[in-house]
Amino acid sequence: AQRVTQPEKLLSVFKGAPVELKCNYSYSGSPELFWYVQYSRQRLQLLLRHISRESIKGFTADLNKGETSFHLKKPFAQEEDSAMYYCALSSGNQFYFGTGTSLTVIP
Amino acid sequence: NAGVTQTPKFRILKIGQSMTLQCAQDMNHNYMYWYRQDPGMGLKLIYYSVGAGITDKGEVPNGYNVSRSTTEDFPLRLELAAPSQTSVYFCASSLQGGDTEAFFGQGTRLTVV
């Protein structure tokens, strides 16, 4: 069965500090993985996907098939990064979401 | 483009009542989804549709029904509301499944009392 695990419900970092949001998955095939973000009072939106290998708003995520992980990283956190972050896995017609990590960047 | 529009934003239902959550998208997307999110939990898929006239169950379909008579609309019907259906409901759409981006509505907060 497909499953996405985000072990941290809450994460606080100081502005300018590095941040890493953890995501582990279980999937029997080749996964399609995403990070979605929900800023306060806004709708859930795509942050980045592993297939595009791009950096969005300074965030990157590398798929590690050996560790079955897709951690989201940013070297220098900004206050505007405070939000709820969801890791998601796509399997055929469905998306499976983790429980989310609430990131707070302290000024 | 309005994207994905959900109505209503908030609703309180009494046990046993029925209601329909509306979802419409104007992006000509083939795929549409309904999720529920309970406190401290991830999004759980209720139903999804890969095109007009085609619907399928997700992880938690019990107590819900859907229809997809047009590409644009994907209403979610709750029959005989129960307190366990108190949740935030999200509708989403994507052009295709697989690795395409999903676009979300703003959510409907439903309370069953």
PDB file of C-alpha atoms in Angstrom:
ATOM      1  CA  ALA A   1       0.000   0.000   0.000  1.00  0.00           C
ATOM      2  CA  GLN A   2       1.103   3.513  -0.707  1.00  0.00           C
ATOM      3  CA  ARG A   3       1.869   5.622   2.312  1.00  0.00           C
ATOM      4  CA  VAL A   4       3.428   8.993   2.978  1.00  0.00           C
ATOM      5  CA  THR A   5       4.861   9.811   6.388  1.00  0.00           C
ATOM      6  CA  GLN A   6       5.756  13.225   7.689  1.00  0.00           C
ATOM      7  CA  PRO A   7       7.140  12.625  11.182  1.00  0.00           C
ATOM      8  CA  GLU A   8       7.075  16.247  12.370  1.00  0.00           C
ATOM      9  CA  LYS A   9       3.727  17.933  12.943  1.00  0.00           C
ATOM     10  CA  LEU A  10       5.349  21.161  14.090  1.00  0.00           C
ATOM     11  CA  LEU A  11       8.700  22.665  13.197  1.00  0.00           C
ATOM     12  CA  SER A  12      10.115  26.006  14.301  1.00  0.00           C
ATOM     13  CA  VAL A  13      13.310  27.577  13.017  1.00  0.00           C
ATOM     14  CA  PHE A  14      14.843  31.013  13.268  1.00  0.00           C
ATOM     15  CA  LYS A  15      14.976  33.303  10.274  1.00  0.00           C
ATOM     16  CA  GLY A  16      18.127  32.655   8.286  1.00  0.00           C
ATOM     17  CA  ALA A  17      18.580  29.138   9.640  1.00  0.00           C
ATOM     18  CA  PRO A  18      18.433  26.068   7.417  1.00  0.00           C
ATOM     19  CA  VAL A  19      15.215  24.125   7.373  1.00  0.00           C
ATOM     20  CA  GLU A  20      14.451  20.533   6.468  1.00  0.00           C
ATOM     21  CA  LEU A  21      10.972  19.052   6.368  1.00  0.00           C
ATOM     22  CA  LYS A  22      11.043  15.288   6.333  1.00  0.00           C
ATOM     23  CA  CYS A  23       8.990  13.016   4.125  1.00  0.00           C
ATOM     24  CA  ASN A  24       9.243   9.264   3.802  1.00  0.00           C
ATOM     25  CA  TYR A  25       7.168   7.115   1.530  1.00  0.00           C
ATOM     26  CA  SER A  26       6.365   3.503   0.831  1.00  0.00           C
ATOM     27  CA  TYR A  27       5.557   2.552  -2.721  1.00  0.00           C
ATOM     28  CA  SER A  28       6.174  -0.534  -4.773  1.00  0.00           C
ATOM     29  CA  GLY A  29       6.825   1.196  -8.097  1.00  0.00           C
ATOM     30  CA  SER A  30       8.557   4.357  -9.291  1.00  0.00           C
ATOM     31  CA  PRO A  31       6.988   7.170  -7.297  1.00  0.00           C
ATOM     32  CA  GLU A  32       5.895  10.580  -8.436  1.00  0.00           C
ATOM     33  CA  LEU A  33       6.401  12.877  -5.458  1.00  0.00           C
ATOM     34  CA  PHE A  34       5.299  16.405  -4.708  1.00  0.00           C
ATOM     35  CA  TRP A  35       5.416  19.053  -2.034  1.00  0.00           C
ATOM     36  CA  TYR A  36       2.292  21.159  -1.559  1.00  0.00           C
ATOM     37  CA  VAL A  37       2.073  24.236   0.639  1.00  0.00           C
ATOM     38  CA  GLN A  38      -0.788  26.049   2.299  1.00  0.00           C
ATOM     39  CA  TYR A  39      -0.125  29.607   3.455  1.00  0.00           C
ATOM     40  CA  SER A  40      -2.433  31.208   5.978  1.00  0.00           C
ATOM     41  CA  ARG A  41      -5.891  31.830   4.503  1.00  0.00           C
ATOM     42  CA  GLN A  42      -4.846  30.520   1.112  1.00  0.00           C
ATOM     43  CA  ARG A  43      -5.627  27.331  -0.705  1.00  0.00           C
ATOM     44  CA  LEU A  44      -3.330  24.362  -0.982  1.00  0.00           C
ATOM     45  CA  GLN A  45      -0.944  24.793  -3.900  1.00  0.00           C
ATOM     46  CA  LEU A  46       1.901  22.969  -5.521  1.00  0.00           C
ATOM     47  CA  LEU A  47       5.369  23.953  -4.335  1.00  0.00           C
ATOM     48  CA  LEU A  48       7.486  21.564  -6.325  1.00  0.00           C
ATOM     49  CA  ARG A  49       7.593  18.105  -7.837  1.00  0.00           C
ATOM     50  CA  HIS A  50      10.542  15.766  -7.985  1.00  0.00           C
ATOM     51  CA  ILE A  51      10.279  15.146 -11.705  1.00  0.00           C
ATOM     52  CA  SER A  52      11.018  18.776 -12.552  1.00  0.00           C
ATOM     53  CA  ARG A  53      14.110  18.975 -10.328  1.00  0.00           C
ATOM     54  CA  GLU A  54      13.641  22.691  -9.868  1.00  0.00           C
ATOM     55  CA  SER A  55      14.087  25.067  -6.965  1.00  0.00           C
ATOM     56  CA  ILE A  56      11.005  27.040  -6.000  1.00  0.00           C
ATOM     57  CA  LYS A  57      11.243  29.935  -3.521  1.00  0.00           C
ATOM     58  CA  GLY A  58      14.660  28.588  -2.536  1.00  0.00           C
ATOM     59  CA  PHE A  59      13.287  25.147  -1.679  1.00  0.00           C
ATOM     60  CA  THR A  60      14.644  21.935  -3.140  1.00  0.00           C
ATOM     61  CA  ALA A  61      13.761  18.301  -2.624  1.00  0.00           C
ATOM     62  CA  ASP A  62      15.742  15.278  -3.666  1.00  0.00           C
ATOM     63  CA  LEU A  63      14.268  11.871  -4.145  1.00  0.00           C
ATOM     64  CA  ASN A  64      16.325   9.241  -2.341  1.00  0.00           C
ATOM     65  CA  LYS A  65      15.054   5.876  -3.454  1.00  0.00           C
ATOM     66  CA  GLY A  66      17.412   3.987  -1.165  1.00  0.00           C
ATOM     67  CA  GLU A  67      16.039   5.728   1.917  1.00  0.00           C
ATOM     68  CA  THR A  68      12.576   6.176   0.355  1.00  0.00           C
ATOM     69  CA  SER A  69      12.675   9.837   1.296  1.00  0.00           C
ATOM     70  CA  PHE A  70      11.793  13.155  -0.321  1.00  0.00           C
ATOM     71  CA  HIS A  71      12.866  15.745   2.216  1.00  0.00           C
ATOM     72  CA  LEU A  72      12.234  19.434   1.542  1.00  0.00           C
ATOM     73  CA  LYS A  73      15.146  21.760   2.227  1.00  0.00           C
ATOM     74  CA  LYS A  74      15.952  25.429   2.234  1.00  0.00           C
ATOM     75  CA  PRO A  75      19.315  26.828   3.294  1.00  0.00           C
ATOM     76  CA  PHE A  76      18.030  30.112   4.762  1.00  0.00           C
ATOM     77  CA  ALA A  77      14.479  30.221   6.078  1.00  0.00           C
ATOM     78  CA  GLN A  78      12.406  33.385   5.636  1.00  0.00           C
ATOM     79  CA  GLU A  79       9.389  34.556   7.639  1.00  0.00           C
ATOM     80  CA  GLU A  80       7.169  34.183   4.589  1.00  0.00           C
ATOM     81  CA  ASP A  81       7.975  30.463   4.541  1.00  0.00           C
ATOM     82  CA  SER A  82       5.739  29.958   7.582  1.00  0.00           C
ATOM     83  CA  ALA A  83       2.995  27.650   6.326  1.00  0.00           C
ATOM     84  CA  MET A  84       1.654  24.121   6.322  1.00  0.00           C
ATOM     85  CA  TYR A  85       3.604  21.742   4.089  1.00  0.00           C
ATOM     86  CA  TYR A  86       2.302  18.471   2.701  1.00  0.00           C
ATOM     87  CA  CYS A  87       4.259  15.752   0.998  1.00  0.00           C
ATOM     88  CA  ALA A  88       2.261  13.813  -1.589  1.00  0.00           C
ATOM     89  CA  LEU A  89       2.711  10.736  -3.710  1.00  0.00           C
ATOM     90  CA  SER A  90       0.928  10.104  -6.969  1.00  0.00           C
ATOM     91  CA  SER A  91      -0.115   6.583  -7.859  1.00  0.00           C
ATOM     92  CA  GLY A  92      -2.033   6.226 -11.092  1.00  0.00           C
ATOM     93  CA  ASN A  93      -5.208   8.246 -10.659  1.00  0.00           C
ATOM     94  CA  GLN A  94      -4.776   9.115  -7.007  1.00  0.00           C
ATOM     95  CA  PHE A  95      -2.695  11.341  -4.786  1.00  0.00           C
ATOM     96  CA  TYR A  96      -1.729  10.246  -1.280  1.00  0.00           C
ATOM     97  CA  PHE A  97      -0.921  12.983   1.200  1.00  0.00           C
ATOM     98  CA  GLY A  98       1.060  13.003   4.405  1.00  0.00           C
ATOM     99  CA  THR A  99      -0.309  14.520   7.605  1.00  0.00           C
ATOM    100  CA  GLY A 100       1.528  17.761   7.039  1.00  0.00           C
ATOM    101  CA  THR A 101       4.180  19.776   8.880  1.00  0.00           C
ATOM    102  CA  SER A 102       3.437  23.220  10.206  1.00  0.00           C
ATOM    103  CA  LEU A 103       6.539  25.364   9.764  1.00  0.00           C
ATOM    104  CA  THR A 104       7.017  28.512  11.804  1.00  0.00           C
ATOM    105  CA  VAL A 105       9.922  30.804  11.033  1.00  0.00           C
ATOM    106  CA  ILE A 106      10.781  32.927  14.054  1.00  0.00           C
ATOM    107  CA  PRO A 107      11.966  36.475  13.282  1.00  0.00           C
TER     108      PRO A 107
ATOM    109  CA  ASN B   1      -9.940  31.741 -14.598  1.00  0.00           C
ATOM    110  CA  ALA B   2     -11.507  31.162 -11.216  1.00  0.00           C
ATOM    111  CA  GLY B   3      -9.758  27.779 -10.863  1.00  0.00           C
ATOM    112  CA  VAL B   4     -11.567  25.425  -8.479  1.00  0.00           C
ATOM    113  CA  THR B   5     -14.579  26.867  -6.686  1.00  0.00           C
ATOM    114  CA  GLN B   6     -16.210  25.209  -3.713  1.00  0.00           C
ATOM    115  CA  THR B   7     -19.470  26.150  -2.046  1.00  0.00           C
ATOM    116  CA  PRO B   8     -20.387  26.602   0.720  1.00  0.00           C
ATOM    117  CA  LYS B   9     -17.349  27.617   2.791  1.00  0.00           C
ATOM    118  CA  PHE B  10     -18.980  26.685   6.075  1.00  0.00           C
ATOM    119  CA  ARG B  11     -21.978  24.584   7.020  1.00  0.00           C
ATOM    120  CA  ILE B  12     -23.517  23.143  10.149  1.00  0.00           C
ATOM    121  CA  LEU B  13     -25.723  20.103   9.717  1.00  0.00           C
ATOM    122  CA  LYS B  14     -27.850  18.182  12.143  1.00  0.00           C
ATOM    123  CA  ILE B  15     -27.438  14.437  12.415  1.00  0.00           C
ATOM    124  CA  GLY B  16     -29.457  12.716   9.704  1.00  0.00           C
ATOM    125  CA  GLN B  17     -29.666  15.712   7.412  1.00  0.00           C
ATOM    126  CA  SER B  18     -28.388  15.631   3.847  1.00  0.00           C
ATOM    127  CA  MET B  19     -26.496  18.150   1.799  1.00  0.00           C
ATOM    128  CA  THR B  20     -24.479  18.592  -1.357  1.00  0.00           C
ATOM    129  CA  LEU B  21     -21.061  20.198  -1.485  1.00  0.00           C
ATOM    130  CA  GLN B  22     -20.547  21.892  -4.800  1.00  0.00           C
ATOM    131  CA  CYS B  23     -17.302  21.927  -6.759  1.00  0.00           C
ATOM    132  CA  ALA B  24     -16.693  23.519 -10.138  1.00  0.00           C
ATOM    133  CA  GLN B  25     -13.545  24.050 -12.182  1.00  0.00           C
ATOM    134  CA  ASP B  26     -13.063  26.141 -15.300  1.00  0.00           C
ATOM    135  CA  MET B  27      -9.712  24.742 -16.445  1.00  0.00           C
ATOM    136  CA  ASN B  28     -11.162  21.923 -18.564  1.00  0.00           C
ATOM    137  CA  HIS B  29      -9.469  19.384 -16.324  1.00  0.00           C
ATOM    138  CA  ASN B  30     -10.294  15.748 -16.779  1.00  0.00           C
ATOM    139  CA  TYR B  31      -9.583  14.624 -13.223  1.00  0.00           C
ATOM    140  CA  MET B  32     -11.439  15.791 -10.157  1.00  0.00           C
ATOM    141  CA  TYR B  33     -11.112  14.706  -6.541  1.00  0.00           C
ATOM    142  CA  TRP B  34     -12.785  15.052  -3.196  1.00  0.00           C
ATOM    143  CA  TYR B  35     -10.701  14.884  -0.031  1.00  0.00           C
ATOM    144  CA  ARG B  36     -11.494  15.226   3.633  1.00  0.00           C
ATOM    145  CA  GLN B  37      -9.070  16.437   6.243  1.00  0.00           C
ATOM    146  CA  ASP B  38      -9.568  15.647   9.895  1.00  0.00           C
ATOM    147  CA  PRO B  39      -7.540  17.399  12.615  1.00  0.00           C
ATOM    148  CA  GLY B  40      -3.967  16.130  12.724  1.00  0.00           C
ATOM    149  CA  MET B  41      -4.540  13.885   9.755  1.00  0.00           C
ATOM    150  CA  GLY B  42      -3.548  14.083   6.134  1.00  0.00           C
ATOM    151  CA  LEU B  43      -5.957  14.468   3.281  1.00  0.00           C
ATOM    152  CA  LYS B  44      -7.951  11.324   2.664  1.00  0.00           C
ATOM    153  CA  LEU B  45      -9.414  10.685  -0.780  1.00  0.00           C
ATOM    154  CA  ILE B  46     -13.177  10.164  -0.773  1.00  0.00           C
ATOM    155  CA  TYR B  47     -14.007   9.878  -4.476  1.00  0.00           C
ATOM    156  CA  TYR B  48     -12.403  10.835  -7.725  1.00  0.00           C
ATOM    157  CA  SER B  49     -13.360  11.107 -11.372  1.00  0.00           C
ATOM    158  CA  VAL B  50     -11.255  10.749 -14.491  1.00  0.00           C
ATOM    159  CA  GLY B  51     -13.825  12.317 -16.771  1.00  0.00           C
ATOM    160  CA  ALA B  52     -17.495  13.091 -17.238  1.00  0.00           C
ATOM    161  CA  GLY B  53     -19.633  10.067 -16.454  1.00  0.00           C
ATOM    162  CA  ILE B  54     -16.837   8.211 -14.658  1.00  0.00           C
ATOM    163  CA  THR B  55     -16.371   8.111 -10.897  1.00  0.00           C
ATOM    164  CA  ASP B  56     -14.514   5.820  -8.544  1.00  0.00           C
ATOM    165  CA  LYS B  57     -14.080   5.307  -4.823  1.00  0.00           C
ATOM    166  CA  GLY B  58     -11.088   6.499  -2.891  1.00  0.00           C
ATOM    167  CA  GLU B  59      -9.926   5.520   0.592  1.00  0.00           C
ATOM    168  CA  VAL B  60     -12.975   6.681   2.579  1.00  0.00           C
ATOM    169  CA  PRO B  61     -16.118   6.638   0.391  1.00  0.00           C
ATOM    170  CA  ASN B  62     -18.672   5.389   2.934  1.00  0.00           C
ATOM    171  CA  GLY B  63     -21.473   7.847   3.593  1.00  0.00           C
ATOM    172  CA  TYR B  64     -20.845   9.847   0.420  1.00  0.00           C
ATOM    173  CA  ASN B  65     -21.928   9.855  -3.176  1.00  0.00           C
ATOM    174  CA  VAL B  66     -20.711  11.740  -6.227  1.00  0.00           C
ATOM    175  CA  SER B  67     -21.706  12.348  -9.802  1.00  0.00           C
ATOM    176  CA  ARG B  68     -19.884  13.825 -12.784  1.00  0.00           C
ATOM    177  CA  SER B  69     -22.415  14.783 -15.425  1.00  0.00           C
ATOM    178  CA  THR B  70     -20.190  17.513 -16.867  1.00  0.00           C
ATOM    179  CA  THR B  71     -16.452  18.127 -17.063  1.00  0.00           C
ATOM    180  CA  GLU B  72     -16.800  21.234 -14.925  1.00  0.00           C
ATOM    181  CA  ASP B  73     -18.827  20.002 -11.943  1.00  0.00           C
ATOM    182  CA  PHE B  74     -18.208  17.326  -9.338  1.00  0.00           C
ATOM    183  CA  PRO B  75     -20.705  17.572  -6.459  1.00  0.00           C
ATOM    184  CA  LEU B  76     -20.308  15.530  -3.282  1.00  0.00           C
ATOM    185  CA  ARG B  77     -23.484  14.323  -1.626  1.00  0.00           C
ATOM    186  CA  LEU B  78     -23.757  13.502   2.061  1.00  0.00           C
ATOM    187  CA  GLU B  79     -26.758  11.379   2.944  1.00  0.00           C
ATOM    188  CA  LEU B  80     -27.779  10.998   6.586  1.00  0.00           C
ATOM    189  CA  ALA B  81     -25.011  13.130   8.045  1.00  0.00           C
ATOM    190  CA  ALA B  82     -23.142  11.722  11.039  1.00  0.00           C
ATOM    191  CA  PRO B  83     -20.783  13.398  13.544  1.00  0.00           C
ATOM    192  CA  SER B  84     -17.927  11.358  12.037  1.00  0.00           C
ATOM    193  CA  GLN B  85     -18.343  13.415   8.877  1.00  0.00           C
ATOM    194  CA  THR B  86     -17.339  16.595  10.657  1.00  0.00           C
ATOM    195  CA  SER B  87     -14.281  17.622   8.686  1.00  0.00           C
ATOM    196  CA  VAL B  88     -12.816  20.037   6.175  1.00  0.00           C
ATOM    197  CA  TYR B  89     -13.559  18.997   2.626  1.00  0.00           C
ATOM    198  CA  PHE B  90     -11.351  19.873  -0.309  1.00  0.00           C
ATOM    199  CA  CYS B  91     -12.122  19.549  -3.975  1.00  0.00           C
ATOM    200  CA  ALA B  92      -9.263  19.409  -6.458  1.00  0.00           C
ATOM    201  CA  SER B  93      -8.740  18.979 -10.162  1.00  0.00           C
ATOM    202  CA  SER B  94      -5.885  18.075 -12.468  1.00  0.00           C
ATOM    203  CA  LEU B  95      -5.491  17.880 -16.200  1.00  0.00           C
ATOM    204  CA  GLN B  96      -4.451  14.260 -15.981  1.00  0.00           C
ATOM    205  CA  GLY B  97      -3.499  11.937 -13.140  1.00  0.00           C
ATOM    206  CA  GLY B  98       0.051  10.817 -12.532  1.00  0.00           C
ATOM    207  CA  ASP B  99       2.593  13.593 -12.338  1.00  0.00           C
ATOM    208  CA  THR B 100       0.349  16.545 -13.162  1.00  0.00           C
ATOM    209  CA  GLU B 101      -0.327  19.311 -10.680  1.00  0.00           C
ATOM    210  CA  ALA B 102      -3.523  19.242  -8.648  1.00  0.00           C
ATOM    211  CA  PHE B 103      -5.380  22.524  -8.120  1.00  0.00           C
ATOM    212  CA  PHE B 104      -7.384  22.866  -4.948  1.00  0.00           C
ATOM    213  CA  GLY B 105     -10.475  24.716  -3.858  1.00  0.00           C
ATOM    214  CA  GLN B 106     -10.496  26.718  -0.653  1.00  0.00           C
ATOM    215  CA  GLY B 107     -12.271  24.034   1.321  1.00  0.00           C
ATOM    216  CA  THR B 108     -15.617  23.570   3.047  1.00  0.00           C
ATOM    217  CA  ARG B 109     -15.704  23.321   6.826  1.00  0.00           C
ATOM    218  CA  LEU B 110     -18.570  21.025   7.781  1.00  0.00           C
ATOM    219  CA  THR B 111     -19.793  20.400  11.307  1.00  0.00           C
ATOM    220  CA  VAL B 112     -22.384  17.752  12.082  1.00  0.00           C
ATOM    221  CA  VAL B 113     -24.113  18.185  15.433  1.00  0.00           C
TER     222      VAL B 113
END
